[in-house]
mmCIF file of C-alpha atoms in Angstrom:
data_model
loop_
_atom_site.group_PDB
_atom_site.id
_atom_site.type_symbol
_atom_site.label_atom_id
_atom_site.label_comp_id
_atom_site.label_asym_id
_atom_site.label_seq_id
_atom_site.Cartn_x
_atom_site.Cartn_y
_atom_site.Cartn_z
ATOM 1 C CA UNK V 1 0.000 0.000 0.000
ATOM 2 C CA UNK V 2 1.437 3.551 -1.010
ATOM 3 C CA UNK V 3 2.041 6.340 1.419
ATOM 4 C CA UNK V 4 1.432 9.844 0.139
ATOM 5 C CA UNK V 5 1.861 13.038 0.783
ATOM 6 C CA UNK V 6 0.121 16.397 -0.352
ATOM 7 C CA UNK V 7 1.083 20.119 0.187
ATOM 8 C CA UNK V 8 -1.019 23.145 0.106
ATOM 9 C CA UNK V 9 -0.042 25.483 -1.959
ATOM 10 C CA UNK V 10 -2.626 27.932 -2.567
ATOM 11 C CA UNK V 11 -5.691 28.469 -0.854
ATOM 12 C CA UNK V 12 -6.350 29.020 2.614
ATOM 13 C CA UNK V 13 -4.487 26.136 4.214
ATOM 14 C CA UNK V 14 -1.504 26.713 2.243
ATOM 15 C CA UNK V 15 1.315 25.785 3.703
ATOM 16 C CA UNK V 16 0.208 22.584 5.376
ATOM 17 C CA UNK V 17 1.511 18.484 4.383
ATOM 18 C CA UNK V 18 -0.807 15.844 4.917
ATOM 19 C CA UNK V 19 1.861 13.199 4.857
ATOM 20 C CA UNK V 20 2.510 8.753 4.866
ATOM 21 C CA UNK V 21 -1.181 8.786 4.331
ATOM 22 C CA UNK V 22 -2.987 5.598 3.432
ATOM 23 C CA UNK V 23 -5.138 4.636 0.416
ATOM 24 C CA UNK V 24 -7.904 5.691 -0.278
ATOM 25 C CA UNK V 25 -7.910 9.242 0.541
ATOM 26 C CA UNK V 26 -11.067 11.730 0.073
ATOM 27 C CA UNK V 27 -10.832 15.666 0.211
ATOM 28 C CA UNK V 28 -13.362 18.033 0.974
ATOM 29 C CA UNK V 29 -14.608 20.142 3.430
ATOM 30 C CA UNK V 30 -16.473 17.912 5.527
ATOM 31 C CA UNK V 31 -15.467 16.503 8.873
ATOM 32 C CA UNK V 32 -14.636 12.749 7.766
ATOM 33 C CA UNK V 33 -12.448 13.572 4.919
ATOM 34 C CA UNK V 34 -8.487 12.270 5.022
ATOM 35 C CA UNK V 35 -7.880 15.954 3.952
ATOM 36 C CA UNK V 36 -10.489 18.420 5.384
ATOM 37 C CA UNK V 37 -9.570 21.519 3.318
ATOM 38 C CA UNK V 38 -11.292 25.384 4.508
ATOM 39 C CA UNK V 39 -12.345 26.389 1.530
ATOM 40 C CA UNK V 40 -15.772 27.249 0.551
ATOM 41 C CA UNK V 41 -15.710 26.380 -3.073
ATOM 42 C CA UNK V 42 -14.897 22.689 -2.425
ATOM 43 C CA UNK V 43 -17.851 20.109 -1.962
ATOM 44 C CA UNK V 44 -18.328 18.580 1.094
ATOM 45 C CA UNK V 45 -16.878 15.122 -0.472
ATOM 46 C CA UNK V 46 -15.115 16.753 -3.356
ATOM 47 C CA UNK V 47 -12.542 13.884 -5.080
ATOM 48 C CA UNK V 48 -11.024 10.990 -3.673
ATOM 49 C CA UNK V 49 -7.673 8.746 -4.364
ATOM 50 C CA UNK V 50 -7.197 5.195 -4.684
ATOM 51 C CA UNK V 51 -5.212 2.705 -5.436
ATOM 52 C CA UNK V 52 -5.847 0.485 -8.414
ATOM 53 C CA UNK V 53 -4.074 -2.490 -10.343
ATOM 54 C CA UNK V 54 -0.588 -0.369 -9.397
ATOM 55 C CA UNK V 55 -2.289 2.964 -10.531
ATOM 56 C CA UNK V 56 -2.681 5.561 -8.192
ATOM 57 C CA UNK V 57 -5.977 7.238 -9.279
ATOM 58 C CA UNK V 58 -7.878 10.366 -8.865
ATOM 59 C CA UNK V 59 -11.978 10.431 -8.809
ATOM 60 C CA UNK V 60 -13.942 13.608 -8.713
ATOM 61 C CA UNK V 61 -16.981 12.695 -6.796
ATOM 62 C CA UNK V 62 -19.965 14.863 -8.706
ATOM 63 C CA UNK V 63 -18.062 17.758 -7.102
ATOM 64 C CA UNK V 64 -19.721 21.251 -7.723
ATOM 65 C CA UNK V 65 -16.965 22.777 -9.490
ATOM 66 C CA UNK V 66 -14.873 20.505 -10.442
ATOM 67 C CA UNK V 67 -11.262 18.981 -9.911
ATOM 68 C CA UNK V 68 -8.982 19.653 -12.430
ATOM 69 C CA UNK V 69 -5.059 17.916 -12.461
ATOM 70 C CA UNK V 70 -2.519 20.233 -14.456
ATOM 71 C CA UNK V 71 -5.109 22.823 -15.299
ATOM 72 C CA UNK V 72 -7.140 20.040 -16.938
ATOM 73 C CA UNK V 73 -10.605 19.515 -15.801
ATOM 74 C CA UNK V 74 -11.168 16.078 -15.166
ATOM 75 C CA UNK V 75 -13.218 13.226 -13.427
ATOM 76 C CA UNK V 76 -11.178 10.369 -13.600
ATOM 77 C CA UNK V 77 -7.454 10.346 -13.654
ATOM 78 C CA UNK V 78 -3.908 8.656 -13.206
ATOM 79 C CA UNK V 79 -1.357 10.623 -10.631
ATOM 80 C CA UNK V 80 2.002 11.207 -11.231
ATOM 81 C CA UNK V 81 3.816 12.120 -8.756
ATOM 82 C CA UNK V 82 4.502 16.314 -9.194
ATOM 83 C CA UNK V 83 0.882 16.499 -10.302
ATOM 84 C CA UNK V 84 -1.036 19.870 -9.300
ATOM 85 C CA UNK V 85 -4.547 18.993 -7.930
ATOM 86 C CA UNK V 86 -7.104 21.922 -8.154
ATOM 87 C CA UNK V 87 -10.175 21.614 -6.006
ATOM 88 C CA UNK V 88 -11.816 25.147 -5.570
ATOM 89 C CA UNK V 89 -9.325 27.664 -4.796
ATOM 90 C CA UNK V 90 -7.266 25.298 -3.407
ATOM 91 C CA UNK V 91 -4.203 23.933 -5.060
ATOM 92 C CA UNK V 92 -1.897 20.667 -3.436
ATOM 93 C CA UNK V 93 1.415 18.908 -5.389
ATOM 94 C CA UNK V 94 1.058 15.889 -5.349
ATOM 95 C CA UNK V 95 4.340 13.811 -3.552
ATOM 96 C CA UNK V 96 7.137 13.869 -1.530
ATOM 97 C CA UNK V 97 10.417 15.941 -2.653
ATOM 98 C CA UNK V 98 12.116 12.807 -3.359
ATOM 99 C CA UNK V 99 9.380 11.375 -5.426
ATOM 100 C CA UNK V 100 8.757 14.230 -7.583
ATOM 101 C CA UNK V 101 12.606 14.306 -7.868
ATOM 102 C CA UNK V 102 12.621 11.232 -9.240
ATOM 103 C CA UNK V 103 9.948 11.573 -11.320
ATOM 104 C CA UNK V 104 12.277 14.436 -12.883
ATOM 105 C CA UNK V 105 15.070 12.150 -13.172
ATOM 106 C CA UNK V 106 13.280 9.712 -15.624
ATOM 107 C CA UNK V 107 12.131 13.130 -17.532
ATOM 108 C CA UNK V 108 15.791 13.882 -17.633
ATOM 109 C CA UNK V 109 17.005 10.057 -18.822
ATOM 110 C CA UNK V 110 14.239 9.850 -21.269
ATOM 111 C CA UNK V 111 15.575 13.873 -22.721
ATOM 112 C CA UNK V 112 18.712 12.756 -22.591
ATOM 113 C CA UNK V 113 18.338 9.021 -24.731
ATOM 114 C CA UNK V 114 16.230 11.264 -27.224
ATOM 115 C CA UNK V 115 19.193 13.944 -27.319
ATOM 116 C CA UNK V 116 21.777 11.444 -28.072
ATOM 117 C CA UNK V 117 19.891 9.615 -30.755
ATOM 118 C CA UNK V 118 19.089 6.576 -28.864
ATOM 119 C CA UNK V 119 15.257 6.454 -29.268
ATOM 120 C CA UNK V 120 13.600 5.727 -32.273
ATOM 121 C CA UNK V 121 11.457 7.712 -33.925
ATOM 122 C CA UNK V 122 8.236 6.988 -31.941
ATOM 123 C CA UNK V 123 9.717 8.589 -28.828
ATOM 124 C CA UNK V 124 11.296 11.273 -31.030
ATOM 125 C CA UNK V 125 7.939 12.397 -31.350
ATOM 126 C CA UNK V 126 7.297 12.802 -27.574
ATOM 127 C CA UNK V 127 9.805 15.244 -27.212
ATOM 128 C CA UNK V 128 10.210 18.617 -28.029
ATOM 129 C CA UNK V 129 13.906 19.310 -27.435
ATOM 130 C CA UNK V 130 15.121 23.187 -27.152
ATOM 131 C CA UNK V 131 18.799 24.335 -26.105
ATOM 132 C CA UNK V 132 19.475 23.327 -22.550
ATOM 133 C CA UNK V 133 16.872 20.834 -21.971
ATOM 134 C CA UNK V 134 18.544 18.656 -19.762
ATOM 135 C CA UNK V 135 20.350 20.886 -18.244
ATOM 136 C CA UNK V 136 16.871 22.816 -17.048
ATOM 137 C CA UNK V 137 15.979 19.720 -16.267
ATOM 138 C CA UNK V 138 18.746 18.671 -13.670
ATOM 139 C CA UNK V 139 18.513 22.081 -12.015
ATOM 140 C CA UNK V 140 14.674 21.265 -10.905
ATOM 141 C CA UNK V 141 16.472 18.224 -8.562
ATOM 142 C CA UNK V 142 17.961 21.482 -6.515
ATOM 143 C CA UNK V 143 15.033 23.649 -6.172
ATOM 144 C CA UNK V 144 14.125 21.325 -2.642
ATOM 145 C CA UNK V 145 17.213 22.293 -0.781
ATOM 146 C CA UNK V 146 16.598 26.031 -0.041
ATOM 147 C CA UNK V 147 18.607 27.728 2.618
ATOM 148 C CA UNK V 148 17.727 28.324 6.330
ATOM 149 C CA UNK V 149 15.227 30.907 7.132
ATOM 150 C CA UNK V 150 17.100 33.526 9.339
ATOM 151 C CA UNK V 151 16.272 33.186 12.856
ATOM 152 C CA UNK V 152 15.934 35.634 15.785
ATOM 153 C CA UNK V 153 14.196 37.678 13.696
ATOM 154 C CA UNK V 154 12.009 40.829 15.431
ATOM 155 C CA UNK V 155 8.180 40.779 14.374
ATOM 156 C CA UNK V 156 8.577 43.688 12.035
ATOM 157 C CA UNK V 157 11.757 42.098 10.147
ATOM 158 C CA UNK V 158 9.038 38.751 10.286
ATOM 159 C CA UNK V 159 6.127 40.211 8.662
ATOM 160 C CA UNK V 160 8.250 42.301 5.652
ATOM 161 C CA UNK V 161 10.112 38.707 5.413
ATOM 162 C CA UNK V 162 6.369 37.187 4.727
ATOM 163 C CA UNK V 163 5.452 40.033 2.679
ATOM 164 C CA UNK V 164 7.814 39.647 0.261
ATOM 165 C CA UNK V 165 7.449 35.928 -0.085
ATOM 166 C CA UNK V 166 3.959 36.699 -0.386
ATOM 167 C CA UNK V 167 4.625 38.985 -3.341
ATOM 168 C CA UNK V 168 6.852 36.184 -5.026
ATOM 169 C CA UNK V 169 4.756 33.348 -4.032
ATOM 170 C CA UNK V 170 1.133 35.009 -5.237
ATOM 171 C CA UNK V 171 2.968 35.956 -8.593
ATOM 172 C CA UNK V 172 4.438 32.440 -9.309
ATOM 173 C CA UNK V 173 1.036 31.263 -8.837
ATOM 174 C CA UNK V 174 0.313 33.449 -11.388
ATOM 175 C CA UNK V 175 2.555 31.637 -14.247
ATOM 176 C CA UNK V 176 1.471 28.592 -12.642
ATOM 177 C CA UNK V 177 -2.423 29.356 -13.575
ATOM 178 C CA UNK V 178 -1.104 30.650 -17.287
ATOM 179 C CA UNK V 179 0.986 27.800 -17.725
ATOM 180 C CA UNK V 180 -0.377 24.544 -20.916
ATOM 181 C CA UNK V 181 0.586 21.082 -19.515
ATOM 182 C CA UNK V 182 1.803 19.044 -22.985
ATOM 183 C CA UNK V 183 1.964 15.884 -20.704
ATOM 184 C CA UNK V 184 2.609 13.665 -24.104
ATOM 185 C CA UNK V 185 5.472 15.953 -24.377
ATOM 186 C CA UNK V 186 6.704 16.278 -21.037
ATOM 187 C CA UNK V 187 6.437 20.187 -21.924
ATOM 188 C CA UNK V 188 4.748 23.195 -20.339
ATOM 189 C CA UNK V 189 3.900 25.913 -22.614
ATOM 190 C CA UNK V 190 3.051 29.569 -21.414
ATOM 191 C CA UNK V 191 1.918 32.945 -23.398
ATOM 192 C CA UNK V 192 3.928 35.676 -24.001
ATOM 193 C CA UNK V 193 1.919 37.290 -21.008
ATOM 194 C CA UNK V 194 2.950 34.935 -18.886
ATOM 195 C CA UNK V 195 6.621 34.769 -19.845
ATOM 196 C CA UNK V 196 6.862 38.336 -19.121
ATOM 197 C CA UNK V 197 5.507 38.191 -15.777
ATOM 198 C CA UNK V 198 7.961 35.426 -15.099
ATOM 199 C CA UNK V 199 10.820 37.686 -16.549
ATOM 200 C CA UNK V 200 9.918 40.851 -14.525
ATOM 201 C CA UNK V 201 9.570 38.398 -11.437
ATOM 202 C CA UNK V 202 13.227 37.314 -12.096
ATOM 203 C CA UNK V 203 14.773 40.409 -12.279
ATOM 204 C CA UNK V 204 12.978 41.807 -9.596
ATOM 205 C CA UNK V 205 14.738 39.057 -7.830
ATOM 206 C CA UNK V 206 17.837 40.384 -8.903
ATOM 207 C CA UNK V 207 17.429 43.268 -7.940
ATOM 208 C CA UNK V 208 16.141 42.635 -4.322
ATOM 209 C CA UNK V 209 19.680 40.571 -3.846
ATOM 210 C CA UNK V 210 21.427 43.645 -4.796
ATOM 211 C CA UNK V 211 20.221 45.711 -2.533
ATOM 212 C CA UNK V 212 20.053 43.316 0.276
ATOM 213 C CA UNK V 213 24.204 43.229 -0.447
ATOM 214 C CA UNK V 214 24.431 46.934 -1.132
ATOM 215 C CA UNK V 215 22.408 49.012 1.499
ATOM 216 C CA UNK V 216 23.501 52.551 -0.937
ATOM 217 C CA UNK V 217 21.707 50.805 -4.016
ATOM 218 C CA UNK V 218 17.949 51.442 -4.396
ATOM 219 C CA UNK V 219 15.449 49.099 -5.930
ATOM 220 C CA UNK V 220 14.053 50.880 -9.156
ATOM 221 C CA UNK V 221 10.246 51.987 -8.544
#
């Protein structure tokens, strides 16, 4: 029997793991549910997940609005560990860090057999290689080892700390919500609208770190 683990990421209980749980598992808002989620735009039994000749699988149970898994409505579905499961304004990834970083790993072996001409011309076709694929690729197994918060901070240092990763984290969400999964393509496609934000995200980034390391430089309006 598999033990899994979702995180919040967006909605009102962001922020929380429900981890090593057992098949099956329901969500809603209802007392009863493995995950009971605060969020008024879920059903009281809203989707469930279950196990399933080796399958883990994902059932929307005549929800109100819907489940959707990669920005794809759906009412039955297989999960893959990495998966984004939207249920109201709630959104959860679906997996440990180690799972989803292996999951990335067989993304990068399978990039890297089609890069060096090892596949034939079926699974040619399920990739769409661009300049630094694997390379992109490899980088995602760091993203889960982020420094230390600092500690002994005082409660105004705190809350402009949150602020800002409120800023970041609300405009990432952003990208995520603009973002096309090409799952046959292990490929996410986004608009030019949603490039840009992502580009004037990352050098706002760079210019926060500059100014962090030089107190005379000031962060452009």
């Amino acid at each position: 029997m598999s033990r899994l683990t979702l995180r919040v990421v967006q909605g009102a209980d962001r922020g929380k793991v429900f981890s090593d749980m057992k098949t099956p598992i329901s969500i809603g808002r209802e007392e009863g549910n493995t995950i009971q989620l605060n969020d008024e735009r879920i059903s009281r039994f809203h989707c469930k997940i279950q196990e399933d000749n080796e399958h883990l699988v994902l059932t929307d149970l005549e929800s109100t609005n819907g489940t959707r898994v990669n920005g794809q409505d759906c009412q039955l579905r297989i999960l893959r560990y990495g998966d984004i499961i939207s249920v109201g304004r709630t959104m959860l990834l679906f997996g440990t860090h180690e799972q989803i970083n292996s999951r990335v790993q067989d993304s990068l072996t399978a990039v890297e057999k089609v890069g060096g001409k090892t596949a034939d011309e079926d699974d040619l076709a399920d990739f769409d290689l661009g300049p630094g694929v694997a390379e992109s690729v490899r980088a995602l197994r760091d993203l889960n080892q982020p420094p230390p918060l600092p500690d002994r901070l005082s409660p105004s240092q705190a809350a402009q700390l949150a602020e800002l990763f409120e800023y970041f984290h609300a405009r990432v969400g952003e990208v995520i919500d603009g973002a096309q999964h090409n799952e046959k393509r292990a490929k996410i496609d986004v608009d030019l609208a949603t490039w840009q934000l992502m580009l004037q995200m990352y050098s706002r980034l760079a210019e926060l770190i500059r100014g962090i390391a030089d107190p005379d430089f000031r962060l452009p309006g």
